[in-house]
């Protein structure tokens, strides 16, 4: 935190100085910049009001939104004793472009940074310029990768997972696209964040089966962020289709089985009418035998009568 030093005895000069300082700060330059994770951020501080002023006459420093100093160039010399420990060894000053380079950028470095350029007259300091830089950090997600949870056999279901890692900012969504369909598929999207790096990872899963009459499918996994879409490599699925030889073998086997069943039915139906004829013939034979026995018995009963009748006849 820097304080403007003024002459305590110069009341009018102090009033004028404060007026000029407020005027200049209210006219501060504001810019936005973006850096990649583990890359370099450029925090500009263009000296637009230079009037043949040497760097040795100026105090140039950057501070973050917590008022921690990143870098200070004091009257032509780097001053490290004011720099916060988290920024030591991570900055370099480009005098030609009046830009501070912040190296090895992390997600935690996102935020606002102020650059102040002060002139150091014999007494006090005058802020000549302030530049506010809003830094955002991005990390490219890995290419989405589809993995098959099980082999595809016959009409079995297909279980897929898609993952993408180490990205920032937080992704919007992840989904699957299937051949000739504009619908977005995905059963279980999950987003996690690393506690140290603050990078995000995302995954999604899908269970599907081949529709009737469909033998080939192509599946793509898509990840959407605020600024882009990232697609996986297409994954092709082919349902096993029987070869012509196998097809005709199956038909021949089916026809053979059907013919055997028909022949069996014919045999069964042909035998059924003959079965009751056997007991019918047997019953008739028994009945005839019974009648014959009855006729024999009747003749024997008549013999005495025939014998007694013979003398009377003589």
mmCIF file of C-alpha atoms in Angstrom:
data_model
loop_
_atom_site.group_PDB
_atom_site.id
_atom_site.type_symbol
_atom_site.label_atom_id
_atom_site.label_comp_id
_atom_site.label_asym_id
_atom_site.label_seq_id
_atom_site.Cartn_x
_atom_site.Cartn_y
_atom_site.Cartn_z
ATOM 1 C CA UNK A 1 0.000 0.000 0.000
ATOM 2 C CA UNK A 2 1.463 3.274 -1.086
ATOM 3 C CA UNK A 3 0.770 6.634 0.523
ATOM 4 C CA UNK A 4 1.306 9.953 -1.256
ATOM 5 C CA UNK A 5 3.802 12.009 0.693
ATOM 6 C CA UNK A 6 3.304 15.783 0.741
ATOM 7 C CA UNK A 7 4.776 18.772 2.443
ATOM 8 C CA UNK A 8 2.955 19.230 5.723
ATOM 9 C CA UNK A 9 3.409 22.991 5.606
ATOM 10 C CA UNK A 10 2.086 23.491 2.080
ATOM 11 C CA UNK A 11 -1.684 23.457 2.597
ATOM 12 C CA UNK A 12 -2.582 24.943 -0.769
ATOM 13 C CA UNK A 13 -0.117 22.700 -2.566
ATOM 14 C CA UNK A 14 -1.604 19.688 -0.813
ATOM 15 C CA UNK A 15 -5.112 20.613 -1.961
ATOM 16 C CA UNK A 16 -3.970 21.014 -5.541
ATOM 17 C CA UNK A 17 -2.041 17.733 -5.371
ATOM 18 C CA UNK A 18 -5.022 15.799 -4.050
ATOM 19 C CA UNK A 19 -7.253 17.288 -6.775
ATOM 20 C CA UNK A 20 -4.811 16.295 -9.512
ATOM 21 C CA UNK A 21 -4.350 12.813 -8.051
ATOM 22 C CA UNK A 22 -8.088 12.116 -7.822
ATOM 23 C CA UNK A 23 -8.585 13.427 -11.329
ATOM 24 C CA UNK A 24 -5.921 11.134 -12.739
ATOM 25 C CA UNK A 25 -7.072 8.021 -10.869
ATOM 26 C CA UNK A 26 -10.675 8.532 -11.886
ATOM 27 C CA UNK A 27 -9.413 8.484 -15.471
ATOM 28 C CA UNK A 28 -7.664 5.135 -14.946
ATOM 29 C CA UNK A 29 -7.221 2.728 -17.848
ATOM 30 C CA UNK A 30 -9.006 -0.630 -17.583
ATOM 31 C CA UNK A 31 -8.063 -3.690 -19.653
ATOM 32 C CA UNK A 32 -8.792 -7.416 -19.714
ATOM 33 C CA UNK A 33 -6.243 -10.129 -20.348
ATOM 34 C CA UNK A 34 -6.236 -13.899 -20.428
ATOM 35 C CA UNK A 35 -3.547 -16.437 -19.653
ATOM 36 C CA UNK A 36 -3.192 -20.200 -19.875
ATOM 37 C CA UNK A 37 -2.690 -22.344 -16.822
ATOM 38 C CA UNK A 38 1.048 -22.742 -16.094
ATOM 39 C CA UNK A 39 1.704 -20.104 -18.772
ATOM 40 C CA UNK A 40 2.569 -16.401 -18.646
ATOM 41 C CA UNK A 41 0.194 -13.510 -18.013
ATOM 42 C CA UNK A 42 0.904 -10.030 -19.366
ATOM 43 C CA UNK A 43 -0.165 -7.157 -17.133
ATOM 44 C CA UNK A 44 0.161 -3.969 -19.191
ATOM 45 C CA UNK A 45 0.872 -0.537 -17.812
ATOM 46 C CA UNK A 46 1.402 1.686 -20.866
ATOM 47 C CA UNK A 47 2.774 5.082 -19.918
ATOM 48 C CA UNK A 48 0.484 7.178 -22.113
ATOM 49 C CA UNK A 49 1.323 10.465 -20.353
ATOM 50 C CA UNK A 50 5.073 10.335 -20.756
ATOM 51 C CA UNK A 51 6.662 13.747 -21.277
ATOM 52 C CA UNK A 52 10.342 13.018 -21.633
ATOM 53 C CA UNK A 53 10.354 11.590 -18.134
ATOM 54 C CA UNK A 54 13.113 9.117 -17.385
ATOM 55 C CA UNK A 55 12.336 5.807 -15.729
ATOM 56 C CA UNK A 56 14.827 6.787 -13.065
ATOM 57 C CA UNK A 57 12.416 9.537 -11.989
ATOM 58 C CA UNK A 58 9.453 7.185 -11.615
ATOM 59 C CA UNK A 59 8.116 4.598 -9.222
ATOM 60 C CA UNK A 60 6.258 1.812 -11.052
ATOM 61 C CA UNK A 61 4.600 -1.016 -9.155
ATOM 62 C CA UNK A 62 1.840 -3.621 -9.491
ATOM 63 C CA UNK A 63 -0.402 -4.923 -6.736
ATOM 64 C CA UNK A 64 -3.189 -7.506 -6.649
ATOM 65 C CA UNK A 65 -6.728 -7.115 -5.325
ATOM 66 C CA UNK A 66 -5.477 -7.881 -1.823
ATOM 67 C CA UNK A 67 -2.953 -5.029 -2.078
ATOM 68 C CA UNK A 68 -0.031 -7.468 -2.220
ATOM 69 C CA UNK A 69 2.848 -6.140 -4.321
ATOM 70 C CA UNK A 70 3.915 -8.216 -7.323
ATOM 71 C CA UNK A 71 6.759 -6.017 -8.519
ATOM 72 C CA UNK A 72 8.263 -2.562 -7.912
ATOM 73 C CA UNK A 73 10.625 -0.560 -10.045
ATOM 74 C CA UNK A 74 11.863 2.258 -7.847
ATOM 75 C CA UNK A 75 13.713 5.143 -9.527
ATOM 76 C CA UNK A 76 15.314 2.888 -12.140
ATOM 77 C CA UNK A 77 16.044 -0.072 -9.870
ATOM 78 C CA UNK A 78 14.074 -3.197 -8.968
ATOM 79 C CA UNK A 79 13.008 -3.155 -5.342
ATOM 80 C CA UNK A 80 12.372 -6.663 -4.052
ATOM 81 C CA UNK A 81 11.845 -5.989 -0.359
ATOM 82 C CA UNK A 82 8.299 -4.791 -1.092
ATOM 83 C CA UNK A 83 7.339 -7.867 -3.137
ATOM 84 C CA UNK A 84 5.099 -10.467 -1.499
ATOM 85 C CA UNK A 85 6.600 -13.930 -1.115
ATOM 86 C CA UNK A 86 4.002 -15.583 -3.405
ATOM 87 C CA UNK A 87 5.250 -13.477 -6.329
ATOM 88 C CA UNK A 88 9.021 -13.607 -5.747
ATOM 89 C CA UNK A 89 10.772 -15.103 -8.753
ATOM 90 C CA UNK A 90 7.578 -15.166 -10.812
ATOM 91 C CA UNK A 91 7.702 -11.738 -12.486
ATOM 92 C CA UNK A 92 9.769 -9.909 -15.058
ATOM 93 C CA UNK A 93 9.428 -6.319 -16.274
ATOM 94 C CA UNK A 94 9.468 -5.416 -19.976
ATOM 95 C CA UNK A 95 10.693 -1.815 -20.007
ATOM 96 C CA UNK A 96 10.019 -1.356 -23.702
ATOM 97 C CA UNK A 97 6.320 -2.207 -23.457
ATOM 98 C CA UNK A 98 5.754 -1.200 -19.846
ATOM 99 C CA UNK A 99 4.383 -4.643 -19.157
ATOM 100 C CA UNK A 100 4.806 -6.983 -16.218
ATOM 101 C CA UNK A 101 5.053 -10.686 -17.043
ATOM 102 C CA UNK A 102 3.619 -13.021 -14.422
ATOM 103 C CA UNK A 103 4.990 -16.534 -14.927
ATOM 104 C CA UNK A 104 3.645 -19.982 -13.971
ATOM 105 C CA UNK A 105 0.090 -18.693 -13.774
ATOM 106 C CA UNK A 106 -2.278 -20.642 -11.528
ATOM 107 C CA UNK A 107 -6.049 -20.570 -11.203
ATOM 108 C CA UNK A 108 -5.586 -18.725 -7.903
ATOM 109 C CA UNK A 109 -3.967 -15.848 -9.798
ATOM 110 C CA UNK A 110 -7.279 -14.864 -11.369
ATOM 111 C CA UNK A 111 -8.503 -11.430 -10.380
ATOM 112 C CA UNK A 112 -7.746 -7.719 -10.613
ATOM 113 C CA UNK A 113 -4.308 -6.121 -10.741
ATOM 114 C CA UNK A 114 -3.454 -2.423 -10.466
ATOM 115 C CA UNK A 115 -0.397 -0.767 -11.912
ATOM 116 C CA UNK A 116 0.605 2.662 -10.623
ATOM 117 C CA UNK A 117 3.102 5.051 -12.163
ATOM 118 C CA UNK A 118 4.224 7.757 -9.777
ATOM 119 C CA UNK A 119 6.509 10.691 -10.289
ATOM 120 C CA UNK A 120 8.860 11.401 -7.435
ATOM 121 C CA UNK A 121 9.486 15.155 -7.185
ATOM 122 C CA UNK A 122 11.744 16.541 -4.461
ATOM 123 C CA UNK A 123 8.810 16.426 -2.082
ATOM 124 C CA UNK A 124 5.948 13.898 -2.168
ATOM 125 C CA UNK A 125 4.727 11.671 -5.022
ATOM 126 C CA UNK A 126 2.318 12.251 -7.862
ATOM 127 C CA UNK A 127 0.350 9.433 -9.438
ATOM 128 C CA UNK A 128 0.612 9.964 -13.157
ATOM 129 C CA UNK A 129 -1.278 6.881 -14.274
ATOM 130 C CA UNK A 130 -3.203 3.861 -13.024
ATOM 131 C CA UNK A 131 -4.002 0.796 -15.111
ATOM 132 C CA UNK A 132 -6.479 -1.833 -13.912
ATOM 133 C CA UNK A 133 -6.080 -5.288 -15.457
ATOM 134 C CA UNK A 134 -8.654 -8.055 -15.056
ATOM 135 C CA UNK A 135 -6.920 -11.417 -15.436
ATOM 136 C CA UNK A 136 -8.749 -14.630 -16.308
ATOM 137 C CA UNK A 137 -7.062 -18.031 -16.506
ATOM 138 C CA UNK A 138 -8.028 -20.893 -18.775
ATOM 139 C CA UNK A 139 -6.879 -24.494 -18.990
ATOM 140 C CA UNK A 140 -7.732 -26.635 -21.972
ATOM 141 C CA UNK A 141 -9.650 -29.788 -21.128
ATOM 142 C CA UNK A 142 -8.223 -33.029 -22.397
ATOM 143 C CA UNK A 143 -9.920 -34.458 -25.473
ATOM 144 C CA UNK A 144 -13.021 -36.360 -24.357
ATOM 145 C CA UNK A 145 -12.398 -40.091 -24.378
ATOM 146 C CA UNK A 146 -15.094 -42.753 -24.748
ATOM 147 C CA UNK A 147 -14.563 -46.106 -23.093
ATOM 148 C CA UNK A 148 -16.647 -49.247 -23.529
ATOM 149 C CA UNK A 149 -17.628 -50.899 -20.275
ATOM 150 C CA UNK A 150 -18.371 -54.285 -21.886
ATOM 151 C CA UNK A 151 -18.171 -56.093 -25.219
ATOM 152 C CA UNK A 152 -21.063 -55.778 -27.642
ATOM 153 C CA UNK A 153 -22.601 -59.170 -28.368
ATOM 154 C CA UNK A 154 -25.933 -59.761 -30.106
ATOM 155 C CA UNK A 155 -28.623 -57.488 -28.702
ATOM 156 C CA UNK A 156 -26.856 -56.837 -25.412
ATOM 157 C CA UNK A 157 -26.870 -53.267 -24.122
ATOM 158 C CA UNK A 158 -23.910 -50.952 -24.620
ATOM 159 C CA UNK A 159 -22.511 -49.196 -21.546
ATOM 160 C CA UNK A 160 -20.275 -46.213 -22.281
ATOM 161 C CA UNK A 161 -18.340 -43.690 -20.215
ATOM 162 C CA UNK A 162 -16.798 -40.427 -21.409
ATOM 163 C CA UNK A 163 -14.210 -38.420 -19.461
ATOM 164 C CA UNK A 164 -12.278 -35.170 -19.844
ATOM 165 C CA UNK A 165 -9.792 -33.787 -17.321
ATOM 166 C CA UNK A 166 -7.816 -30.790 -16.069
ATOM 167 C CA UNK A 167 -9.759 -27.867 -17.501
ATOM 168 C CA UNK A 168 -10.937 -24.409 -16.497
ATOM 169 C CA UNK A 169 -13.363 -22.665 -16.243
ATOM 170 C CA UNK A 170 -16.121 -25.019 -15.138
ATOM 171 C CA UNK A 171 -17.638 -26.829 -18.146
ATOM 172 C CA UNK A 172 -21.251 -26.302 -19.108
ATOM 173 C CA UNK A 173 -22.195 -29.843 -20.120
ATOM 174 C CA UNK A 174 -21.102 -33.126 -21.651
ATOM 175 C CA UNK A 175 -23.272 -35.370 -23.816
ATOM 176 C CA UNK A 176 -23.283 -38.126 -26.434
ATOM 177 C CA UNK A 177 -24.411 -37.859 -30.057
ATOM 178 C CA UNK A 178 -25.533 -40.936 -32.004
ATOM 179 C CA UNK A 179 -25.648 -41.487 -35.775
ATOM 180 C CA UNK A 180 -28.375 -39.556 -37.605
ATOM 181 C CA UNK A 181 -29.732 -38.048 -34.404
ATOM 182 C CA UNK A 182 -29.590 -34.515 -33.049
ATOM 183 C CA UNK A 183 -30.702 -35.584 -29.585
ATOM 184 C CA UNK A 184 -28.249 -35.264 -26.710
ATOM 185 C CA UNK A 185 -27.796 -38.406 -24.637
ATOM 186 C CA UNK A 186 -26.196 -38.915 -21.247
ATOM 187 C CA UNK A 187 -27.403 -40.508 -18.054
ATOM 188 C CA UNK A 188 -25.086 -39.299 -15.326
ATOM 189 C CA UNK A 189 -22.906 -36.180 -15.723
ATOM 190 C CA UNK A 190 -20.477 -35.568 -12.842
ATOM 191 C CA UNK A 191 -18.107 -32.616 -12.315
ATOM 192 C CA UNK A 192 -15.284 -32.560 -9.776
ATOM 193 C CA UNK A 193 -12.645 -29.967 -8.862
ATOM 194 C CA UNK A 194 -9.107 -30.555 -7.650
ATOM 195 C CA UNK A 195 -8.499 -28.972 -4.250
ATOM 196 C CA UNK A 196 -4.939 -27.926 -5.113
ATOM 197 C CA UNK A 197 -4.957 -26.892 -8.764
ATOM 198 C CA UNK A 198 -8.673 -25.920 -8.804
ATOM 199 C CA UNK A 199 -8.963 -27.555 -12.219
ATOM 200 C CA UNK A 200 -12.150 -29.354 -13.208
ATOM 201 C CA UNK A 201 -12.748 -32.885 -14.475
ATOM 202 C CA UNK A 202 -16.006 -34.138 -15.962
ATOM 203 C CA UNK A 203 -17.497 -37.496 -16.855
ATOM 204 C CA UNK A 204 -20.742 -38.862 -18.238
ATOM 205 C CA UNK A 205 -22.206 -42.310 -18.853
ATOM 206 C CA UNK A 206 -24.691 -43.807 -21.279
ATOM 207 C CA UNK A 207 -26.516 -47.129 -21.641
ATOM 208 C CA UNK A 208 -28.141 -47.918 -24.983
ATOM 209 C CA UNK A 209 -29.038 -50.816 -27.269
ATOM 210 C CA UNK A 210 -29.310 -51.258 -31.023
ATOM 211 C CA UNK A 211 -32.726 -50.208 -32.334
ATOM 212 C CA UNK A 212 -34.603 -52.762 -34.402
ATOM 213 C CA UNK A 213 -33.192 -53.029 -37.888
ATOM 214 C CA UNK A 214 -30.030 -51.070 -37.027
ATOM 215 C CA UNK A 215 -26.704 -52.868 -37.379
ATOM 216 C CA UNK A 216 -24.223 -49.972 -37.248
ATOM 217 C CA UNK A 217 -23.948 -46.977 -34.891
ATOM 218 C CA UNK A 218 -21.414 -44.166 -34.444
ATOM 219 C CA UNK A 219 -21.169 -42.422 -31.073
ATOM 220 C CA UNK A 220 -19.383 -39.127 -30.338
ATOM 221 C CA UNK A 221 -18.886 -37.465 -26.954
ATOM 222 C CA UNK A 222 -19.071 -33.647 -26.836
ATOM 223 C CA UNK A 223 -17.840 -31.316 -24.086
ATOM 224 C CA UNK A 224 -19.116 -27.736 -24.034
ATOM 225 C CA UNK A 225 -17.358 -24.889 -22.210
ATOM 226 C CA UNK A 226 -18.088 -21.182 -22.191
ATOM 227 C CA UNK A 227 -15.984 -20.596 -25.286
ATOM 228 C CA UNK A 228 -15.770 -23.838 -27.251
ATOM 229 C CA UNK A 229 -16.935 -27.361 -28.019
ATOM 230 C CA UNK A 230 -14.551 -30.301 -27.846
ATOM 231 C CA UNK A 231 -15.473 -33.615 -29.470
ATOM 232 C CA UNK A 232 -14.063 -37.063 -28.948
ATOM 233 C CA UNK A 233 -12.944 -39.374 -31.695
ATOM 234 C CA UNK A 234 -15.993 -41.203 -33.130
ATOM 235 C CA UNK A 235 -16.535 -44.708 -31.843
ATOM 236 C CA UNK A 236 -18.162 -47.179 -34.236
ATOM 237 C CA UNK A 237 -20.285 -50.140 -33.159
ATOM 238 C CA UNK A 238 -21.384 -53.010 -35.403
ATOM 239 C CA UNK A 239 -23.911 -55.578 -34.287
ATOM 240 C CA UNK A 240 -22.985 -59.110 -35.396
ATOM 241 C CA UNK A 241 -24.888 -60.031 -38.570
ATOM 242 C CA UNK A 242 -25.115 -63.728 -39.602
ATOM 243 C CA UNK A 243 -23.206 -64.739 -42.747
ATOM 244 C CA UNK A 244 -25.167 -66.213 -45.746
ATOM 245 C CA UNK A 245 -23.874 -69.728 -44.936
ATOM 246 C CA UNK A 246 -24.979 -69.408 -41.341
ATOM 247 C CA UNK A 247 -28.265 -67.915 -42.454
ATOM 248 C CA UNK A 248 -29.110 -70.856 -44.774
ATOM 249 C CA UNK A 249 -27.971 -73.379 -42.194
ATOM 250 C CA UNK A 250 -30.370 -71.850 -39.691
ATOM 251 C CA UNK A 251 -33.206 -71.969 -42.237
ATOM 252 C CA UNK A 252 -32.465 -75.623 -43.149
ATOM 253 C CA UNK A 253 -32.367 -76.621 -39.508
ATOM 254 C CA UNK A 254 -35.658 -74.857 -38.833
ATOM 255 C CA UNK A 255 -37.374 -76.521 -41.812
ATOM 256 C CA UNK A 256 -36.047 -79.949 -40.790
ATOM 257 C CA UNK A 257 -37.377 -79.560 -37.274
ATOM 258 C CA UNK A 258 -40.761 -78.444 -38.623
ATOM 259 C CA UNK A 259 -41.015 -81.460 -40.950
ATOM 260 C CA UNK A 260 -40.150 -83.826 -38.139
ATOM 261 C CA UNK A 261 -42.878 -82.331 -35.977
ATOM 262 C CA UNK A 262 -45.422 -82.682 -38.791
ATOM 263 C CA UNK A 263 -44.508 -86.322 -39.382
ATOM 264 C CA UNK A 264 -44.768 -87.070 -35.684
ATOM 265 C CA UNK A 265 -48.235 -85.525 -35.550
ATOM 266 C CA UNK A 266 -49.361 -87.591 -38.558
ATOM 267 C CA UNK A 267 -48.181 -90.812 -36.949
ATOM 268 C CA UNK A 268 -49.878 -90.005 -33.664
ATOM 269 C CA UNK A 269 -53.145 -89.086 -35.349
ATOM 270 C CA UNK A 270 -53.091 -92.261 -37.505
ATOM 271 C CA UNK A 271 -52.687 -94.598 -34.541
ATOM 272 C CA UNK A 272 -55.495 -93.204 -32.416
ATOM 273 C CA UNK A 273 -58.547 -94.729 -34.384
ATOM 274 C CA UNK A 274 -57.058 -98.291 -34.310
ATOM 275 C CA UNK A 275 -56.606 -98.428 -30.579
ATOM 276 C CA UNK A 276 -60.322 -98.873 -29.566
ATOM 277 C CA UNK A 277 -60.853 -101.642 -32.257
ATOM 278 C CA UNK A 278 -58.902 -104.198 -30.240
ATOM 279 C CA UNK A 279 -61.174 -104.268 -27.201
ATOM 280 C CA UNK A 280 -64.220 -104.233 -29.548
ATOM 281 C CA UNK A 281 -63.091 -107.414 -31.373
ATOM 282 C CA UNK A 282 -62.284 -109.135 -28.103
ATOM 283 C CA UNK A 283 -65.713 -108.343 -26.682
ATOM 284 C CA UNK A 284 -67.409 -109.790 -29.822
ATOM 285 C CA UNK A 285 -65.381 -112.966 -29.553
ATOM 286 C CA UNK A 286 -66.281 -113.391 -25.892
ATOM 287 C CA UNK A 287 -69.909 -112.815 -26.715
ATOM 288 C CA UNK A 288 -69.837 -115.503 -29.466
ATOM 289 C CA UNK A 289 -68.139 -117.966 -27.118
ATOM 290 C CA UNK A 290 -70.770 -117.272 -24.488
ATOM 291 C CA UNK A 291 -73.600 -117.919 -26.989
ATOM 292 C CA UNK A 292 -71.980 -121.172 -28.084
ATOM 293 C CA UNK A 293 -71.790 -122.359 -24.487
ATOM 294 C CA UNK A 294 -75.431 -121.507 -23.985
ATOM 295 C CA UNK A 295 -76.431 -123.562 -27.069
ATOM 296 C CA UNK A 296 -74.496 -126.608 -25.806
ATOM 297 C CA UNK A 297 -76.142 -126.453 -22.424
ATOM 298 C CA UNK A 298 -79.616 -126.357 -23.951
ATOM 299 C CA UNK A 299 -79.036 -129.558 -26.008
ATOM 300 C CA UNK A 300 -77.938 -131.517 -22.978
ATOM 301 C CA UNK A 301 -81.027 -130.475 -21.109
ATOM 302 C CA UNK A 302 -83.202 -131.817 -23.924
ATOM 303 C CA UNK A 303 -81.567 -135.295 -24.149
ATOM 304 C CA UNK A 304 -83.671 -136.924 -21.259
ATOM 305 C CA UNK A 305 -86.793 -135.650 -22.779
ATOM 306 C CA UNK A 306 -85.830 -137.078 -26.144
ATOM 307 C CA UNK A 307 -84.953 -140.476 -24.564
ATOM 308 C CA UNK A 308 -88.265 -140.793 -22.659
ATOM 309 C CA UNK A 309 -90.209 -139.920 -25.696
ATOM 310 C CA UNK A 310 -88.849 -142.780 -27.817
ATOM 311 C CA UNK A 311 -90.801 -145.736 -26.223
ATOM 312 C CA UNK A 312 -94.051 -143.922 -26.467
ATOM 313 C CA UNK A 313 -93.409 -143.516 -30.084
ATOM 314 C CA UNK A 314 -92.937 -147.304 -30.574
#
